[in-house]
CSV table of C-alpha atoms in Angstrom, one decimal:
chain,number,residue,atom,x,y,z
Q,3,MET,CA,-34.1,9.8,-6.1
Q,4,SER,CA,-31.8,12.4,-7.3
Q,5,ASP,CA,-29.5,12.2,-10.3
Q,6,VAL,CA,-26.8,14.3,-8.5
Q,7,GLN,CA,-23.6,12.4,-8.5
Q,8,PRO,CA,-21.8,12.4,-5.2
Q,9,THR,CA,-18.2,13.5,-4.8
Q,10,VAL,CA,-17.8,11.2,-1.9
Q,11,THR,CA,-20.0,8.6,-0.2
Q,12,VAL,CA,-20.0,7.9,3.6
Q,13,ASP,CA,-21.3,4.4,4.0
Q,14,ALA,CA,-22.5,4.4,7.6
Q,15,ARG,CA,-24.8,1.4,7.4
Q,16,ASP,CA,-25.1,-0.7,10.6
Q,17,LEU,CA,-23.4,2.2,12.5
Q,18,ALA,CA,-25.3,3.2,15.7
Q,19,CYS,CA,-25.6,6.9,16.5
Q,20,PRO,CA,-23.5,8.9,16.4
Q,21,GLY,CA,-21.4,6.8,13.9
Q,22,PRO,CA,-23.1,8.3,10.8
Q,23,LEU,CA,-23.0,11.9,11.8
Q,24,THR,CA,-19.4,11.5,13.2
Q,25,ASN,CA,-18.4,9.9,9.7
Q,26,LEU,CA,-20.2,12.9,8.0
Q,27,ILE,CA,-18.1,15.4,9.9
Q,28,LYS,CA,-14.8,13.7,9.3
Q,29,VAL,CA,-15.6,13.7,5.5
Q,30,TYR,CA,-16.8,17.4,5.8
Q,31,ARG,CA,-13.6,18.4,7.3
Q,32,LYS,CA,-11.7,17.8,4.0
Q,33,ALA,CA,-14.5,18.7,1.6
Q,34,LYS,CA,-14.6,22.0,-0.4
Q,35,ASN,CA,-17.7,24.1,-1.4
Q,36,GLY,CA,-19.5,22.5,-4.3
Q,37,ASP,CA,-18.8,18.8,-3.3
Q,38,ILE,CA,-21.6,16.6,-2.9
Q,39,ILE,CA,-21.4,14.3,0.2
Q,40,GLU,CA,-23.7,11.1,-0.1
Q,41,VAL,CA,-24.4,9.5,3.5
Q,42,LEU,CA,-25.9,6.0,3.6
Q,43,ALA,CA,-27.3,5.0,7.2
Q,44,THR,CA,-29.6,2.8,8.9
Q,45,ASP,CA,-29.6,4.3,12.2
Q,46,VAL,CA,-33.2,5.8,12.4
Q,47,GLY,CA,-32.1,8.7,14.3
Q,48,PHE,CA,-29.8,9.9,11.5
Q,49,LYS,CA,-32.9,11.5,9.6
Q,50,ASN,CA,-33.4,14.1,12.4
Q,51,ASP,CA,-29.6,14.4,13.2
Q,52,VAL,CA,-28.6,15.1,9.6
Q,53,GLN,CA,-31.4,17.6,9.1
Q,54,ALA,CA,-30.5,19.4,12.2
Q,55,TRP,CA,-26.8,19.3,11.3
Q,56,VAL,CA,-27.5,20.9,7.8
Q,57,ASN,CA,-29.6,23.6,9.3
Q,58,ARG,CA,-26.9,24.5,11.9
Q,59,THR,CA,-23.9,24.3,9.7
Q,60,GLY,CA,-25.7,26.2,6.8
Q,61,ASN,CA,-25.0,23.5,4.1
Q,62,GLU,CA,-27.6,22.3,1.7
Q,63,LEU,CA,-29.6,19.2,2.0
Q,64,ILE,CA,-30.4,18.2,-1.6
Q,65,SER,CA,-32.4,15.1,-0.8
Q,66,LEU,CA,-33.2,12.8,2.1
Q,67,THR,CA,-34.9,9.4,1.2
Q,68,GLU,CA,-35.4,6.1,2.7
Q,69,GLU,CA,-35.8,2.8,0.8
Q,70,GLN,CA,-35.8,-0.7,2.4
Q,71,GLY,CA,-34.5,0.7,5.7
Q,72,ILE,CA,-31.5,2.5,4.1
Q,73,ILE,CA,-31.5,6.3,4.7
Q,74,ARG,CA,-29.8,8.3,1.9
Q,75,ALA,CA,-28.8,11.9,2.5
Q,76,LEU,CA,-27.3,14.0,-0.4
Q,77,ILE,CA,-25.7,17.2,0.9
Q,78,ARG,CA,-24.1,19.9,-1.0
Q,79,VAL,CA,-21.2,21.7,0.7
Q,80,THR,CA,-21.8,25.3,0.7
Q,81,ALA,CA,-20.7,26.7,4.1
Q,82,LYS,CA,-17.1,26.0,4.1
Q,83,ARG,CA,-15.0,29.2,4.8
F,30,MET,CA,5.4,-28.7,15.5
F,31,PRO,CA,3.9,-25.8,17.7
F,32,LYS,CA,2.0,-23.2,15.9
F,33,LYS,CA,3.5,-19.9,16.1
F,34,ILE,CA,1.3,-17.0,17.2
F,35,LEU,CA,2.8,-13.6,16.7
F,36,VAL,CA,1.2,-10.6,18.7
F,37,ILE,CA,2.1,-7.1,17.6
F,38,GLY,CA,1.5,-4.7,20.3
F,39,GLY,CA,1.8,-5.3,24.0
F,40,GLY,CA,-1.0,-3.0,25.2
F,41,ASP,CA,-3.9,-4.3,27.2
F,42,GLY,CA,-5.4,-6.3,24.1
F,43,GLY,CA,-2.0,-7.8,23.2
F,44,THR,CA,-1.1,-8.6,26.8
F,45,ILE,CA,-4.5,-10.2,27.7
F,46,LEU,CA,-4.6,-12.2,24.5
F,47,ALA,CA,-1.0,-13.5,24.9
F,48,ASN,CA,-1.7,-14.4,28.5
F,49,ARG,CA,-4.9,-16.1,27.7
F,50,LEU,CA,-3.3,-18.0,25.1
F,51,ALA,CA,-0.4,-19.2,27.3
F,52,LYS,CA,-2.8,-20.2,30.0
F,53,LYS,CA,-4.7,-22.6,27.8
F,54,LEU,CA,-2.1,-23.9,25.4
F,55,THR,CA,1.0,-25.9,26.2
F,56,LYS,CA,4.4,-25.3,24.6
F,57,ASP,CA,4.0,-28.3,22.3
F,58,GLU,CA,0.8,-26.7,20.9
F,59,ALA,CA,2.0,-22.9,20.5
F,60,GLU,CA,5.1,-20.7,20.6
F,61,ILE,CA,3.7,-17.2,21.7
F,62,LEU,CA,5.7,-14.0,20.9
F,63,VAL,CA,4.6,-10.5,21.7
F,64,ILE,CA,6.6,-7.6,20.0
F,65,ASP,CA,6.5,-4.0,21.3
F,66,LYS,CA,8.8,-1.1,21.1
F,67,SER,CA,8.4,0.0,24.7
F,68,ASP,CA,9.4,-2.0,27.8
F,69,LEU,CA,6.8,-0.1,29.8
F,70,HIS,CA,3.1,-0.9,30.1
F,71,TRP,CA,0.9,2.0,30.8
F,72,TYR,CA,-2.7,1.8,32.4
F,73,GLN,CA,-4.1,4.6,30.1
F,74,PRO,CA,-7.4,5.3,32.0
F,75,GLY,CA,-4.9,6.3,34.8
F,76,PHE,CA,-3.9,9.3,32.8
F,77,LEU,CA,-7.1,11.2,34.0
F,78,PHE,CA,-6.0,10.7,37.6
F,79,VAL,CA,-2.7,12.0,36.7
F,80,ALA,CA,-4.1,15.1,35.4
F,81,VAL,CA,-5.8,15.9,38.8
F,82,GLY,CA,-2.8,15.0,40.8
F,83,GLU,CA,-4.3,11.6,42.1
F,84,ALA,CA,-1.9,9.2,40.4
F,85,SER,CA,1.7,9.0,39.8
F,86,LYS,CA,3.8,7.1,37.2
F,87,GLU,CA,4.4,4.3,39.7
F,88,ASP,CA,0.6,3.8,40.0
F,89,ILE,CA,0.0,3.3,36.2
F,90,THR,CA,3.1,1.6,34.7
F,91,LYS,CA,4.8,-1.7,35.1
F,92,PRO,CA,7.8,-3.2,33.3
F,93,ARG,CA,6.2,-5.2,30.3
F,94,ALA,CA,8.4,-8.2,30.6
F,95,ARG,CA,7.0,-9.0,34.0
F,96,LEU,CA,3.3,-9.1,33.0
F,97,TYR,CA,3.5,-12.1,30.8
F,98,ARG,CA,2.7,-15.7,31.8
F,99,ARG,CA,5.4,-18.4,31.3
F,100,GLY,CA,5.1,-19.4,27.7
F,101,VAL,CA,4.9,-15.9,26.3
F,102,LYS,CA,8.2,-14.5,24.7
F,103,PHE,CA,8.5,-10.8,24.7
F,104,ILE,CA,10.7,-9.0,22.3
F,105,GLN,CA,11.3,-5.2,22.6
F,106,ASP,CA,11.6,-4.0,19.0
F,107,GLU,CA,9.3,-2.2,16.4
F,108,VAL,CA,7.5,-3.7,13.5
F,109,THR,CA,8.0,-1.7,10.4
F,110,ALA,CA,6.1,-3.7,7.9
F,111,ILE,CA,3.3,-6.4,7.9
F,112,ASP,CA,3.1,-8.8,4.9
F,113,LEU,CA,0.0,-10.8,5.3
F,114,ASP,CA,0.3,-12.8,2.0
F,115,ASP,CA,4.0,-13.8,2.9
F,116,ARG,CA,2.9,-14.3,6.7
F,117,LYS,CA,5.9,-12.3,7.7
F,118,VAL,CA,6.7,-8.9,9.7
F,119,ARG,CA,9.9,-7.0,9.4
F,120,LEU,CA,11.6,-5.6,12.5
F,121,LYS,CA,13.3,-2.2,12.9
F,122,GLU,CA,16.5,-3.8,14.6
F,123,GLY,CA,16.9,-6.0,11.7
F,124,GLY,CA,15.4,-9.3,10.7
F,125,SER,CA,11.8,-10.4,10.5
F,126,GLU,CA,9.4,-12.9,12.2
F,127,THR,CA,7.1,-15.4,10.5
F,128,TYR,CA,3.9,-16.7,11.9
F,129,ASP,CA,1.1,-19.3,11.8
F,130,TYR,CA,-1.4,-16.8,13.4
F,131,LEU,CA,-1.0,-13.0,13.7
F,132,VAL,CA,-2.7,-10.6,16.0
F,133,ILE,CA,-2.3,-6.9,15.3
F,134,ALA,CA,-2.9,-5.0,18.4
F,135,THR,CA,-1.1,-1.8,17.4
F,136,GLY,CA,-3.3,0.8,18.8
F,137,SER,CA,-3.8,4.3,17.8
F,138,ILE,CA,-1.7,7.3,17.8
F,139,GLN,CA,-2.3,11.0,17.8
F,140,ASP,CA,-2.5,13.0,14.8
F,141,TYR,CA,-2.9,16.8,15.1
F,142,SER,CA,-2.2,17.6,11.4
F,143,ASP,CA,-5.7,18.5,10.5
F,144,ILE,CA,-6.3,21.3,13.1
F,145,PRO,CA,-4.0,24.3,12.8
F,146,GLY,CA,-2.7,25.5,16.3
F,147,PHE,CA,-3.8,22.3,18.1
F,148,LYS,CA,-0.2,21.2,19.1
F,149,GLU,CA,0.7,24.6,20.4
F,150,ALA,CA,-2.6,25.5,22.2
F,151,VAL,CA,-4.1,22.4,23.5
F,152,TYR,CA,-3.7,20.5,26.9
F,153,HIS,CA,-4.9,17.0,27.1
F,154,MET,CA,-4.4,13.5,29.2
F,155,TRP,CA,-3.9,11.2,26.3
F,156,THR,CA,-0.3,10.5,27.2
F,157,PHE,CA,1.4,10.5,30.6
F,158,GLU,CA,3.6,13.4,29.7
F,159,ASP,CA,0.6,15.5,28.4
F,160,ALA,CA,-1.3,14.5,31.5
F,161,GLN,CA,1.4,16.0,33.6
F,162,LYS,CA,1.4,19.1,31.6
F,163,LEU,CA,-2.3,19.5,32.1
F,164,HIS,CA,-1.9,18.9,35.8
F,165,SER,CA,0.6,21.8,36.0
F,166,GLN,CA,-1.9,24.0,34.1
F,167,LEU,CA,-4.7,23.3,36.3
F,168,MET,CA,-2.6,24.0,39.4
F,169,ARG,CA,-1.5,27.3,38.0
F,170,PHE,CA,-4.9,28.3,36.6
F,171,ASN,CA,-6.2,31.1,38.5
F,172,GLY,CA,-9.7,31.9,37.0
F,173,GLY,CA,-10.9,32.8,33.4
F,174,LYS,CA,-12.3,30.9,30.5
F,175,LEU,CA,-11.8,27.2,30.4
F,176,VAL,CA,-12.9,25.5,27.2
F,177,VAL,CA,-13.1,21.6,27.3
F,178,GLY,CA,-14.4,19.0,25.0
F,179,VAL,CA,-13.9,17.2,21.9
F,180,GLY,CA,-11.2,18.3,19.7
F,181,GLY,CA,-11.1,16.0,16.8
F,182,LEU,CA,-12.5,12.7,15.6
F,183,THR,CA,-11.7,9.9,16.1
F,184,TYR,CA,-10.4,9.8,19.5
F,185,LYS,CA,-9.8,7.3,22.2
F,186,CYS,CA,-12.2,6.9,25.1
F,187,PRO,CA,-15.6,8.7,24.3
F,188,VAL,CA,-16.3,9.5,27.9
F,189,ALA,CA,-12.9,11.1,28.6
F,190,PRO,CA,-13.6,14.6,27.6
F,191,LEU,CA,-16.7,14.7,29.9
F,192,GLU,CA,-14.7,13.2,32.7
F,193,ILE,CA,-12.0,15.8,32.5
F,194,ALA,CA,-14.8,18.5,32.4
F,195,PHE,CA,-16.3,17.2,35.6
F,196,LEU,CA,-12.9,16.8,37.3
F,197,ALA,CA,-11.5,20.0,36.4
F,198,ASP,CA,-14.6,21.7,37.8
F,199,GLU,CA,-14.2,19.9,40.9
F,200,PHE,CA,-10.2,20.5,41.0
F,201,LEU,CA,-10.8,24.3,40.5
F,202,ARG,CA,-13.5,24.3,43.2
F,203,ILE,CA,-11.1,22.8,45.7
F,204,ARG,CA,-8.5,25.2,44.7
F,205,GLY,CA,-10.9,28.0,45.3
F,206,VAL,CA,-10.9,29.6,41.7
F,207,ARG,CA,-14.0,28.0,40.4
F,208,GLU,CA,-16.0,31.2,41.0
F,209,LYS,CA,-13.6,33.0,38.9
F,210,THR,CA,-13.9,30.4,36.0
F,211,GLU,CA,-16.3,30.0,33.2
F,212,ILE,CA,-16.3,26.5,31.9
F,213,LYS,CA,-17.7,25.6,28.3
F,214,TYR,CA,-18.0,22.0,27.0
F,215,ILE,CA,-17.7,21.9,23.2
F,216,SER,CA,-19.2,19.0,21.1
F,217,PRO,CA,-19.4,18.6,17.2
F,218,LEU,CA,-22.7,16.9,17.8
F,219,ASP,CA,-26.1,18.2,18.9
F,220,ARG,CA,-25.3,17.0,22.6
F,221,PRO,CA,-22.4,16.6,24.8
F,222,TYR,CA,-22.6,12.8,25.2
F,223,PRO,CA,-23.7,10.5,22.3
F,224,PRO,CA,-25.7,8.1,23.8
F,225,ARG,CA,-29.1,9.7,24.1
F,226,LEU,CA,-30.4,8.3,27.5
F,227,LEU,CA,-27.4,9.0,29.4
F,228,ASN,CA,-26.7,12.3,27.8
F,229,LYS,CA,-29.9,13.6,29.7
F,230,ILE,CA,-28.1,12.8,33.0
F,231,MET,CA,-24.8,14.4,31.9
F,232,MET,CA,-26.7,17.4,30.9
F,233,GLU,CA,-28.5,17.8,34.3
F,234,ASN,CA,-25.0,17.5,36.0
F,235,MET,CA,-23.4,19.9,33.8
F,236,ARG,CA,-26.2,22.4,34.4
F,237,GLU,CA,-26.0,21.8,38.3
F,238,ARG,CA,-22.2,22.4,38.1
F,239,GLY,CA,-22.3,25.4,35.9
F,240,ILE,CA,-20.6,23.7,32.8
F,241,GLU,CA,-22.1,25.3,29.6
F,242,PRO,CA,-22.6,22.9,26.8
F,243,ILE,CA,-21.8,24.4,23.3
F,244,THR,CA,-23.1,21.8,20.7
F,245,TYR,CA,-22.3,21.8,16.9
F,246,PHE,CA,-18.9,23.1,17.7
F,247,THR,CA,-16.4,21.2,15.3
F,248,VAL,CA,-13.0,22.4,16.0
F,249,ASP,CA,-11.4,23.8,12.8
F,250,GLU,CA,-8.4,25.9,13.8
F,251,ILE,CA,-6.8,27.3,16.9
F,252,ASP,CA,-5.2,30.8,17.2
F,253,PRO,CA,-2.7,30.3,20.2
F,254,VAL,CA,-1.8,34.0,20.2
F,255,LYS,CA,-5.3,35.4,20.3
F,256,LYS,CA,-6.3,32.5,22.5
F,257,GLU,CA,-9.2,31.6,20.1
F,258,VAL,CA,-10.7,28.3,19.1
F,259,ARG,CA,-12.8,28.5,15.8
F,260,SER,CA,-15.4,26.0,14.6
F,261,MET,CA,-16.2,24.7,11.2
F,262,GLU,CA,-19.7,25.9,11.9
F,263,GLY,CA,-18.4,29.6,11.9
F,264,GLU,CA,-18.2,30.3,15.8
F,265,SER,CA,-15.2,31.2,17.9
F,266,LEU,CA,-14.6,31.0,21.6
F,267,LYS,CA,-11.9,32.9,23.6
F,268,TYR,CA,-10.0,30.7,26.1
F,269,ASP,CA,-7.5,31.0,28.9
F,270,LEU,CA,-7.1,27.1,29.3
F,271,LEU,CA,-8.0,24.8,26.4
F,272,ILE,CA,-8.4,20.9,27.1
F,273,LEU,CA,-9.4,19.1,23.9
F,274,THR,CA,-9.4,15.4,22.9
F,275,PRO,CA,-6.6,14.9,20.2
F,276,PRO,CA,-7.6,13.2,16.9
F,277,HIS,CA,-6.2,9.7,16.4
F,278,LYS,CA,-5.2,7.6,13.6
F,279,GLY,CA,-4.0,4.1,13.2
F,280,ALA,CA,-0.3,3.0,13.7
F,281,ASP,CA,2.1,4.0,11.0
F,282,VAL,CA,3.0,0.5,10.3
F,283,ILE,CA,-0.7,-0.2,9.3
F,284,ILE,CA,-0.8,2.8,7.0
F,285,ASN,CA,2.7,1.8,5.5
F,286,SER,CA,1.9,-1.8,5.2
F,287,GLY,CA,-1.2,-0.8,3.1
F,288,ILE,CA,-3.5,-2.8,5.4
F,289,GLY,CA,-5.7,-0.1,6.9
F,290,ASP,CA,-8.3,2.4,5.6
F,291,ASP,CA,-7.3,6.0,4.9
F,292,GLU,CA,-7.0,6.7,8.6
F,293,GLY,CA,-5.0,3.5,9.3
F,294,TRP,CA,-7.8,1.5,10.9
F,295,ILE,CA,-7.9,-2.2,9.9
F,296,PRO,CA,-11.2,-3.6,8.2
F,297,VAL,CA,-11.9,-6.9,10.1
F,298,ASP,CA,-15.0,-9.2,10.5
F,299,ARG,CA,-17.1,-7.5,13.2
F,300,TYR,CA,-17.9,-10.9,14.8
F,301,PHE,CA,-14.6,-12.9,14.5
F,302,LEU,CA,-12.1,-10.0,14.0
F,303,ASN,CA,-10.1,-11.6,11.4
F,304,VAL,CA,-8.6,-9.1,8.9
F,305,LYS,CA,-10.8,-9.1,5.8
F,306,GLY,CA,-9.5,-11.7,3.3
F,307,TYR,CA,-7.4,-13.6,5.7
F,308,ASP,CA,-8.3,-16.5,8.2
F,309,ASP,CA,-4.8,-16.4,9.9
F,310,ALA,CA,-4.5,-12.7,10.8
F,311,PHE,CA,-6.6,-10.8,13.3
F,312,ALA,CA,-6.8,-7.3,14.7
F,313,ILE,CA,-8.1,-6.2,18.1
F,314,GLY,CA,-8.5,-3.0,20.1
F,315,ASP,CA,-8.0,0.5,18.8
F,316,ALA,CA,-6.5,-0.8,15.6
F,317,THR,CA,-9.7,-2.0,14.0
F,318,ALA,CA,-12.1,0.0,11.7
F,319,LEU,CA,-15.0,-1.4,13.8
F,320,PRO,CA,-17.7,1.0,15.0
F,321,THR,CA,-16.9,0.3,18.7
F,322,PRO,CA,-15.4,2.8,21.3
F,323,LYS,CA,-11.6,2.8,21.3
F,324,THR,CA,-11.2,1.9,24.9
F,325,GLY,CA,-9.3,-0.9,26.8
F,326,VAL,CA,-12.6,-2.7,27.5
F,327,VAL,CA,-13.3,-3.5,23.9
F,328,ALA,CA,-9.6,-4.5,23.4
F,329,HIS,CA,-10.1,-6.9,26.4
F,330,PHE,CA,-13.3,-8.6,25.0
F,331,GLN,CA,-11.9,-8.8,21.6
F,332,ALA,CA,-8.8,-10.5,22.9
F,333,ALA,CA,-10.9,-13.1,24.6
F,334,THR,CA,-12.6,-13.9,21.5
F,335,VAL,CA,-9.7,-14.0,19.2
F,336,SER,CA,-7.7,-16.1,21.8
F,337,ASP,CA,-10.5,-18.6,22.4
F,338,ASN,CA,-10.9,-19.1,18.7
F,339,ILE,CA,-7.2,-19.6,18.0
F,340,VAL,CA,-7.2,-22.3,20.9
F,341,TYR,CA,-10.1,-24.0,19.3
F,342,GLU,CA,-8.6,-24.0,15.9
F,343,ILE,CA,-5.2,-25.4,17.1
F,344,ARG,CA,-7.1,-28.2,18.9
F,345,GLY,CA,-9.1,-29.0,15.9
F,346,LEU,CA,-12.6,-28.0,17.3
F,347,SER,CA,-15.2,-26.5,15.2
F,348,LYS,CA,-16.5,-24.4,18.1
F,349,ARG,CA,-16.2,-20.6,17.8
F,350,THR,CA,-17.1,-17.6,19.9
F,351,MET,CA,-18.2,-14.1,18.6
F,352,PHE,CA,-17.5,-10.8,19.6
F,353,ASP,CA,-20.9,-8.8,19.9
F,354,GLY,CA,-19.5,-5.4,20.1
F,355,GLN,CA,-19.7,-5.0,23.7
F,356,SER,CA,-18.3,-2.0,25.7
F,357,PHE,CA,-18.5,-1.0,29.2
F,358,CYS,CA,-17.3,2.6,30.2
F,359,LEU,CA,-17.1,3.7,34.0
F,360,ILE,CA,-17.6,7.5,33.8
F,361,GLU,CA,-15.8,9.4,36.5
F,362,MET,CA,-17.7,12.5,37.4
F,363,GLY,CA,-16.1,14.0,40.5
F,364,ARG,CA,-17.7,14.5,43.8
F,365,GLY,CA,-17.3,10.8,44.6
F,366,VAL,CA,-19.7,9.5,41.9
F,367,ALA,CA,-19.4,7.9,38.6
F,368,SER,CA,-21.9,6.6,35.9
F,369,ALA,CA,-21.6,3.9,33.5
F,370,GLN,CA,-22.5,3.1,29.8
F,371,VAL,CA,-22.9,-0.4,28.4
F,372,SER,CA,-23.4,-0.9,24.7
F,373,ASN,CA,-23.1,-3.5,22.0
F,374,TYR,CA,-23.9,-3.8,18.2
F,375,HIS,CA,-27.5,-4.5,18.8
F,376,TYR,CA,-28.9,-2.2,21.6
F,377,LYS,CA,-28.7,1.1,19.9
F,378,ASP,CA,-30.3,3.1,22.7
F,379,ALA,CA,-28.9,1.4,25.8
F,380,PRO,CA,-29.6,3.0,29.0
F,381,GLY,CA,-26.8,4.3,31.2
F,382,LEU,CA,-26.4,3.9,35.0
F,383,ILE,CA,-27.3,6.8,37.1
F,384,PRO,CA,-24.4,8.5,39.0
F,385,SER,CA,-23.5,6.6,42.2
F,386,ARG,CA,-20.8,6.1,44.8
F,387,ILE,CA,-20.7,2.4,44.0
F,388,LEU,CA,-19.6,3.0,40.4
F,389,HIS,CA,-17.0,5.4,41.6
F,390,LEU,CA,-15.6,2.8,43.8
F,391,ALA,CA,-15.8,0.4,40.8
F,392,LYS,CA,-13.8,2.8,38.8
F,393,LEU,CA,-11.2,3.0,41.6
F,394,ALA,CA,-11.2,-0.9,41.9
F,395,MET,CA,-10.6,-1.2,38.2
F,396,ASN,CA,-7.3,0.8,38.6
F,397,LYS,CA,-6.1,-2.1,40.8
F,398,ILE,CA,-7.5,-5.3,39.4
F,399,TYR,CA,-6.5,-4.2,35.9
F,400,TRP,CA,-2.9,-5.4,37.0
F,401,THR,CA,-3.9,-8.3,39.2
F,402,CYS,CA,-6.9,-9.9,37.3
F,403,ILE,CA,-7.4,-8.5,33.9
F,404,LEU,CA,-3.9,-8.4,32.2
F,405,GLY,CA,-3.2,-12.0,33.2
F,406,GLY,CA,-6.0,-13.3,31.3
F,407,ASN,CA,-7.9,-14.5,34.2
F,408,ILE,CA,-11.2,-12.9,33.3
């Protein structure tokens, strides 16, 4: 677990694909560089989706963990223009 | 005393719900009121066909007052405030209405404010007027760069951007300008169509028709002068014609009444659709914050659940029905074929149906039976 405090949390538990990524993108639109976005998800595909999204957008994936079926991604926004 | 059931919004969800109630309840059991600011009912899937010149206003509208069963009273007015604690709504023309049961079916509205340039540059078919303008553009287009796809999140009808991509391709072929046209389909996700299994079929069809998918392209801003659309991921695309989904939010009355989330979607129980914290107020259709597609079919199924449960409660029965998140989308693909996607809360990788003539005919049949069977609350 990371002790980094999120600026905003996206609770996407129980959402099927593409719900978690869609909600992440909606929050990302309003985020600023330096913000920390926490995403909670239960869709198993989200692990791959969020890694691909971070690689593609150039933001930083601080951590990606799974505990009792809940995937937690912590993303540092670094790529906003 | 009859119970007073107030329905805000006379779109497909509100209309189906009111008619189902009127079909089952007597006037001694219930007084049913529907309030909507417009006297015209639109069949919104028809906007796609307006955009390609295959439907007119007469095909996709009817006067709202003619659509209700005996026992439903229609009031043409606008609700400006909803007070769930006092069981009361305020009307624009003055006065208010109280209720024993409230059903909020206020739908969604377009909100371009997050994307600079969107209003000036984008054509789409999410209203009749916009569909007409898009049709004019497709008629006038003589080749060049056509960029089509997802413009903003959240939007109504997940399959609509793919449908217009396929139909625009077909339309421009018929007009003889397709060979001079480059079509790119943009999506903020890693694939054009979210459900993974049907996406494979969509990709094959796009490849065959020469539609290039551009993924991880989240529209950030549009420069209508340079005719350039830029993404949050740092890419830009030139266009001559830009067709994108407009972002949507909940109705103003939901935001102003403080009963929605920050986008104006109403949190409800995912199975019984009551507004969280209330057992006498429900929301259906686009208005809810549920993770279901914002489509007419979802509103239809939710209307059935809520109307049945209100009937059971009024009659003192303990029986209840549950909404399982079910959706069914017929996806028009041009060339006389359509595909389909079924989903619900539980099947996360539900397969779609391969493109076929029969599904295309089902889509055309839906344009007719919507008026005759569905709105009346018969099915």
